[in-house]
């Protein structure tokens, strides 16, 4: 389509008005530009539109729509299933929008959509401030925020969206809107968990909190102790203060030892933290103890090494309300059958402030305390089949213990039923919002809330 004469003319005119960089097949740098974080994804977009400002975003969108080209929106490029790229369409890339202003007195930050979590936290920590983010510095702030945002500070401060005060967004029609509690309030409700369904967000405004050095890191036990360690973890997480969040993971250490790790972060006083983390050191006989005081930024950047760009990944996720003994057995089995030293099963405890918000208050509906499970296969070389089969098998084995609904940022290319389940009672309200802001489903490459307005029009 892009090769047609009419399209070339429109593209030529776009180039003349463009502030950033436009890359098409045949241009230098195309191969690097089309790649995303997950090396297993290989797509060939017709155009990669690196936006320099909001005007570029509007122009790219108008160009794509005028040519009936598919739109993919990319910020940090960390979508595991590759939803931020496409074949033959336009990738609207915001990764060069890196502006950030911190207002220390108001404890607020205005952040552009191209920041990674590490870049965002580096700026806020200059003032001793932070808010809930994901756990790996290289992840994009935009995609993570729009889906919800689970992370180390969620017990104390809620999800990332619970700290969101406003967004600037480009609608499917190319209008630039600001949404907050008082402006476009329904849209603001929807973007807090509704992903990229309603428009392209170019900037976010966040509430920040004082976050000094945290007590954080992991204690590692051999996999042989996984059963008892997981039972201790279950007991431990049943009564944690909001300031302490703990994850369990079945993994292989850098020395090649199959293991189970408890990784945690306490954001209160270091003295109290030492007392609270003590039990974790005696869940079994540890082979390593890396719990130390460190900056929140360091905690995030240290995690980058475990998730390098370009490696191949495949993920499936679940939500468990309880870790009963049968579920523990299933986890132990998953750890034992792991097919790659880079793969892991991550058990993330969601609790505290994140679970005290009424599910109807934001689009993100999964507010009950529980465990979000990510089964992530990762490999560098060779065939994918055995690693994918391992993930699928673990996922099936956990089915009997799972509740319905999975966090949208951990969903892959799933059928619509999974998206409905993720939003539960909020789904219908989201469809109404989608009908209003994106009735033709221009923003379809996401955990899609399918509009129904076109169907209704056809019926009339
Ligand atoms: P991209 O791949 O750029 O975009 C993903 C999707 O988000 C796009 O398809 C689009 O629909 C939407 N989108 C992106 N930018 C915009 C925008 N500006 N406007 C509108 N829509 C947009 N999640 C957590 O909650 N907590 C974690 O701790 C966590 N850790 C992770 C660690 C790793 C290594 C990875 C790979 C993922 C992790 N995630 C975590 C999941 C993460 O939240 C999602 O992958 C998220 O989509 C990443 O955001 P991104 O900007 O990098 O995504």
JSON list of N, CA and C in Angstrom, two decimals, residues 41-82:
[
{"chain": "A", "resi": 41, "resn": "UNK", "atom": "N", "xyz": [10.18, -11.54, 18.30]},
{"chain": "A", "resi": 41, "resn": "UNK", "atom": "CA", "xyz": [9.23, -10.81, 17.46]},
{"chain": "A", "resi": 41, "resn": "UNK", "atom": "C", "xyz": [9.99, -10.19, 16.29]},
{"chain": "A", "resi": 42, "resn": "UNK", "atom": "N", "xyz": [9.55, -10.49, 15.07]},
{"chain": "A", "resi": 42, "resn": "UNK", "atom": "CA", "xyz": [10.21, -9.91, 13.90]},
{"chain": "A", "resi": 42, "resn": "UNK", "atom": "C", "xyz": [9.16, -9.44, 12.91]},
{"chain": "A", "resi": 43, "resn": "UNK", "atom": "N", "xyz": [8.87, -8.15, 12.93]},
{"chain": "A", "resi": 43, "resn": "UNK", "atom": "CA", "xyz": [7.84, -7.61, 12.03]},
{"chain": "A", "resi": 43, "resn": "UNK", "atom": "C", "xyz": [8.47, -6.57, 11.10]},
{"chain": "A", "resi": 44, "resn": "UNK", "atom": "N", "xyz": [7.77, -6.30, 10.02]},
{"chain": "A", "resi": 44, "resn": "UNK", "atom": "CA", "xyz": [8.28, -5.39, 9.00]},
{"chain": "A", "resi": 44, "resn": "UNK", "atom": "C", "xyz": [7.30, -4.25, 8.78]},
{"chain": "A", "resi": 45, "resn": "UNK", "atom": "N", "xyz": [7.36, -3.22, 9.62]},
{"chain": "A", "resi": 45, "resn": "UNK", "atom": "CA", "xyz": [6.44, -2.10, 9.42]},
{"chain": "A", "resi": 45, "resn": "UNK", "atom": "C", "xyz": [6.77, -1.35, 8.12]},
{"chain": "A", "resi": 46, "resn": "UNK", "atom": "N", "xyz": [5.76, -0.68, 7.55]},
{"chain": "A", "resi": 46, "resn": "UNK", "atom": "CA", "xyz": [6.00, 0.13, 6.35]},
{"chain": "A", "resi": 46, "resn": "UNK", "atom": "C", "xyz": [6.74, 1.41, 6.73]},
{"chain": "A", "resi": 47, "resn": "UNK", "atom": "N", "xyz": [6.42, 1.94, 7.91]},
{"chain": "A", "resi": 47, "resn": "UNK", "atom": "CA", "xyz": [7.06, 3.18, 8.36]},
{"chain": "A", "resi": 47, "resn": "UNK", "atom": "C", "xyz": [7.25, 3.13, 9.87]},
{"chain": "A", "resi": 48, "resn": "UNK", "atom": "N", "xyz": [8.42, 3.56, 10.30]},
{"chain": "A", "resi": 48, "resn": "UNK", "atom": "CA", "xyz": [8.63, 3.75, 11.74]},
{"chain": "A", "resi": 48, "resn": "UNK", "atom": "C", "xyz": [8.77, 5.26, 11.93]},
{"chain": "A", "resi": 49, "resn": "UNK", "atom": "N", "xyz": [7.78, 5.81, 12.63]},
{"chain": "A", "resi": 49, "resn": "UNK", "atom": "CA", "xyz": [7.70, 7.27, 12.75]},
{"chain": "A", "resi": 49, "resn": "UNK", "atom": "C", "xyz": [8.19, 7.68, 14.14]},
{"chain": "A", "resi": 50, "resn": "UNK", "atom": "N", "xyz": [9.46, 8.08, 14.21]},
{"chain": "A", "resi": 50, "resn": "UNK", "atom": "CA", "xyz": [10.01, 8.55, 15.49]},
{"chain": "A", "resi": 50, "resn": "UNK", "atom": "C", "xyz": [9.52, 9.98, 15.70]},
{"chain": "A", "resi": 51, "resn": "UNK", "atom": "N", "xyz": [8.63, 10.17, 16.66]},
{"chain": "A", "resi": 51, "resn": "UNK", "atom": "CA", "xyz": [8.03, 11.49, 16.88]},
{"chain": "A", "resi": 51, "resn": "UNK", "atom": "C", "xyz": [8.95, 12.35, 17.74]},
{"chain": "A", "resi": 52, "resn": "UNK", "atom": "N", "xyz": [9.02, 13.63, 17.39]},
{"chain": "A", "resi": 52, "resn": "UNK", "atom": "CA", "xyz": [9.82, 14.57, 18.18]},
{"chain": "A", "resi": 52, "resn": "UNK", "atom": "C", "xyz": [8.91, 15.39, 19.10]},
{"chain": "A", "resi": 53, "resn": "UNK", "atom": "N", "xyz": [7.62, 15.40, 18.81]},
{"chain": "A", "resi": 53, "resn": "UNK", "atom": "CA", "xyz": [6.69, 16.17, 19.63]},
{"chain": "A", "resi": 53, "resn": "UNK", "atom": "C", "xyz": [5.26, 15.68, 19.37]},
{"chain": "A", "resi": 54, "resn": "UNK", "atom": "N", "xyz": [4.32, 16.31, 20.05]},
{"chain": "A", "resi": 54, "resn": "UNK", "atom": "CA", "xyz": [2.92, 15.89, 19.92]},
{"chain": "A", "resi": 54, "resn": "UNK", "atom": "C", "xyz": [2.39, 16.15, 18.51]},
{"chain": "A", "resi": 55, "resn": "UNK", "atom": "N", "xyz": [2.86, 17.21, 17.86]},
{"chain": "A", "resi": 55, "resn": "UNK", "atom": "CA", "xyz": [2.43, 17.49, 16.49]},
{"chain": "A", "resi": 55, "resn": "UNK", "atom": "C", "xyz": [2.78, 16.31, 15.58]},
{"chain": "A", "resi": 56, "resn": "UNK", "atom": "N", "xyz": [3.97, 15.77, 15.76]},
{"chain": "A", "resi": 56, "resn": "UNK", "atom": "CA", "xyz": [4.36, 14.59, 14.97]},
{"chain": "A", "resi": 56, "resn": "UNK", "atom": "C", "xyz": [3.40, 13.42, 15.21]},
{"chain": "A", "resi": 57, "resn": "UNK", "atom": "N", "xyz": [3.00, 13.23, 16.46]},
{"chain": "A", "resi": 57, "resn": "UNK", "atom": "CA", "xyz": [2.10, 12.12, 16.79]},
{"chain": "A", "resi": 57, "resn": "UNK", "atom": "C", "xyz": [0.78, 12.30, 16.01]},
{"chain": "A", "resi": 58, "resn": "UNK", "atom": "N", "xyz": [0.26, 13.52, 16.04]},
{"chain": "A", "resi": 58, "resn": "UNK", "atom": "CA", "xyz": [-1.01, 13.81, 15.33]},
{"chain": "A", "resi": 58, "resn": "UNK", "atom": "C", "xyz": [-0.82, 13.55, 13.83]},
{"chain": "A", "resi": 59, "resn": "UNK", "atom": "N", "xyz": [0.29, 14.03, 13.30]},
{"chain": "A", "resi": 59, "resn": "UNK", "atom": "CA", "xyz": [0.52, 13.88, 11.84]},
{"chain": "A", "resi": 59, "resn": "UNK", "atom": "C", "xyz": [0.68, 12.42, 11.44]},
{"chain": "A", "resi": 60, "resn": "UNK", "atom": "N", "xyz": [1.41, 11.66, 12.25]},
{"chain": "A", "resi": 60, "resn": "UNK", "atom": "CA", "xyz": [1.62, 10.24, 11.94]},
{"chain": "A", "resi": 60, "resn": "UNK", "atom": "C", "xyz": [0.28, 9.51, 11.94]},
{"chain": "A", "resi": 61, "resn": "UNK", "atom": "N", "xyz": [-0.53, 9.83, 12.91]},
{"chain": "A", "resi": 61, "resn": "UNK", "atom": "CA", "xyz": [-1.83, 9.18, 13.03]},
{"chain": "A", "resi": 61, "resn": "UNK", "atom": "C", "xyz": [-2.72, 9.53, 11.83]},
{"chain": "A", "resi": 62, "resn": "UNK", "atom": "N", "xyz": [-2.72, 10.81, 11.48]},
{"chain": "A", "resi": 62, "resn": "UNK", "atom": "CA", "xyz": [-3.55, 11.23, 10.34]},
{"chain": "A", "resi": 62, "resn": "UNK", "atom": "C", "xyz": [-3.07, 10.59, 9.04]},
{"chain": "A", "resi": 63, "resn": "UNK", "atom": "N", "xyz": [-1.74, 10.49, 8.90]},
{"chain": "A", "resi": 63, "resn": "UNK", "atom": "CA", "xyz": [-1.19, 9.84, 7.71]},
{"chain": "A", "resi": 63, "resn": "UNK", "atom": "C", "xyz": [-1.64, 8.39, 7.65]},
{"chain": "A", "resi": 64, "resn": "UNK", "atom": "N", "xyz": [-1.47, 7.66, 8.76]},
{"chain": "A", "resi": 64, "resn": "UNK", "atom": "CA", "xyz": [-1.82, 6.23, 8.77]},
{"chain": "A", "resi": 64, "resn": "UNK", "atom": "C", "xyz": [-3.30, 6.05, 8.46]},
{"chain": "A", "resi": 65, "resn": "UNK", "atom": "N", "xyz": [-4.13, 6.88, 9.05]},
{"chain": "A", "resi": 65, "resn": "UNK", "atom": "CA", "xyz": [-5.57, 6.72, 8.84]},
{"chain": "A", "resi": 65, "resn": "UNK", "atom": "C", "xyz": [-5.95, 7.06, 7.40]},
{"chain": "A", "resi": 66, "resn": "UNK", "atom": "N", "xyz": [-5.31, 8.10, 6.85]},
{"chain": "A", "resi": 66, "resn": "UNK", "atom": "CA", "xyz": [-5.67, 8.49, 5.48]},
{"chain": "A", "resi": 66, "resn": "UNK", "atom": "C", "xyz": [-5.28, 7.40, 4.48]},
{"chain": "A", "resi": 67, "resn": "UNK", "atom": "N", "xyz": [-4.27, 6.60, 4.84]},
{"chain": "A", "resi": 67, "resn": "UNK", "atom": "CA", "xyz": [-3.82, 5.54, 3.92]},
{"chain": "A", "resi": 67, "resn": "UNK", "atom": "C", "xyz": [-4.35, 4.16, 4.32]},
{"chain": "A", "resi": 68, "resn": "UNK", "atom": "N", "xyz": [-5.25, 4.14, 5.31]},
{"chain": "A", "resi": 68, "resn": "UNK", "atom": "CA", "xyz": [-5.79, 2.87, 5.83]},
{"chain": "A", "resi": 68, "resn": "UNK", "atom": "C", "xyz": [-4.68, 1.92, 6.27]},
{"chain": "A", "resi": 69, "resn": "UNK", "atom": "N", "xyz": [-3.66, 2.45, 6.89]},
{"chain": "A", "resi": 69, "resn": "UNK", "atom": "CA", "xyz": [-2.58, 1.60, 7.37]},
{"chain": "A", "resi": 69, "resn": "UNK", "atom": "C", "xyz": [-2.79, 1.31, 8.86]},
{"chain": "A", "resi": 70, "resn": "UNK", "atom": "N", "xyz": [-2.40, 0.12, 9.27]},
{"chain": "A", "resi": 70, "resn": "UNK", "atom": "CA", "xyz": [-2.53, -0.25, 10.67]},
{"chain": "A", "resi": 70, "resn": "UNK", "atom": "C", "xyz": [-1.61, 0.61, 11.53]},
{"chain": "A", "resi": 71, "resn": "UNK", "atom": "N", "xyz": [-2.08, 0.92, 12.75]},
{"chain": "A", "resi": 71, "resn": "UNK", "atom": "CA", "xyz": [-1.29, 1.76, 13.66]},
{"chain": "A", "resi": 71, "resn": "UNK", "atom": "C", "xyz": [-0.79, 0.91, 14.82]},
{"chain": "A", "resi": 72, "resn": "UNK", "atom": "N", "xyz": [0.52, 0.98, 15.08]},
{"chain": "A", "resi": 72, "resn": "UNK", "atom": "CA", "xyz": [1.08, 0.39, 16.31]},
{"chain": "A", "resi": 72, "resn": "UNK", "atom": "C", "xyz": [1.71, 1.52, 17.10]},
{"chain": "A", "resi": 73, "resn": "UNK", "atom": "N", "xyz": [1.50, 1.53, 18.40]},
{"chain": "A", "resi": 73, "resn": "UNK", "atom": "CA", "xyz": [2.06, 2.60, 19.24]},
{"chain": "A", "resi": 73, "resn": "UNK", "atom": "C", "xyz": [3.17, 2.01, 20.10]},
{"chain": "A", "resi": 74, "resn": "UNK", "atom": "N", "xyz": [4.34, 2.61, 20.02]},
{"chain": "A", "resi": 74, "resn": "UNK", "atom": "CA", "xyz": [5.50, 2.05, 20.72]},
{"chain": "A", "resi": 74, "resn": "UNK", "atom": "C", "xyz": [6.14, 3.12, 21.60]},
{"chain": "A", "resi": 75, "resn": "UNK", "atom": "N", "xyz": [6.37, 2.78, 22.86]},
{"chain": "A", "resi": 75, "resn": "UNK", "atom": "CA", "xyz": [7.07, 3.73, 23.74]},
{"chain": "A", "resi": 75, "resn": "UNK", "atom": "C", "xyz": [8.37, 3.07, 24.21]},
{"chain": "A", "resi": 76, "resn": "UNK", "atom": "N", "xyz": [8.27, 2.11, 25.15]},
{"chain": "A", "resi": 76, "resn": "UNK", "atom": "CA", "xyz": [9.48, 1.40, 25.59]},
{"chain": "A", "resi": 76, "resn": "UNK", "atom": "C", "xyz": [9.73, 0.14, 24.79]},
{"chain": "A", "resi": 77, "resn": "UNK", "atom": "N", "xyz": [8.76, -0.30, 23.98]},
{"chain": "A", "resi": 77, "resn": "UNK", "atom": "CA", "xyz": [8.94, -1.49, 23.14]},
{"chain": "A", "resi": 77, "resn": "UNK", "atom": "C", "xyz": [9.00, -2.80, 23.90]},
{"chain": "A", "resi": 78, "resn": "UNK", "atom": "N", "xyz": [8.52, -2.81, 25.17]},
{"chain": "A", "resi": 78, "resn": "UNK", "atom": "CA", "xyz": [8.65, -4.02, 25.99]},
{"chain": "A", "resi": 78, "resn": "UNK", "atom": "C", "xyz": [7.43, -4.94, 25.96]},
{"chain": "A", "resi": 79, "resn": "UNK", "atom": "N", "xyz": [6.47, -4.66, 25.08]},
{"chain": "A", "resi": 79, "resn": "UNK", "atom": "CA", "xyz": [5.33, -5.58, 24.99]},
{"chain": "A", "resi": 79, "resn": "UNK", "atom": "C", "xyz": [5.86, -6.97, 24.68]},
{"chain": "A", "resi": 80, "resn": "UNK", "atom": "N", "xyz": [5.57, -7.94, 25.55]},
{"chain": "A", "resi": 80, "resn": "UNK", "atom": "CA", "xyz": [6.12, -9.28, 25.35]},
{"chain": "A", "resi": 80, "resn": "UNK", "atom": "C", "xyz": [5.61, -9.92, 24.07]},
{"chain": "A", "resi": 81, "resn": "UNK", "atom": "N", "xyz": [4.35, -9.65, 23.72]},
{"chain": "A", "resi": 81, "resn": "UNK", "atom": "CA", "xyz": [3.79, -10.29, 22.54]},
{"chain": "A", "resi": 81, "resn": "UNK", "atom": "C", "xyz": [3.97, -9.44, 21.29]},
{"chain": "A", "resi": 82, "resn": "UNK", "atom": "N", "xyz": [4.71, -8.34, 21.40]},
{"chain": "A", "resi": 82, "resn": "UNK", "atom": "CA", "xyz": [5.03, -7.55, 20.21]},
{"chain": "A", "resi": 82, "resn": "UNK", "atom": "C", "xyz": [3.88, -6.70, 19.72]}
]
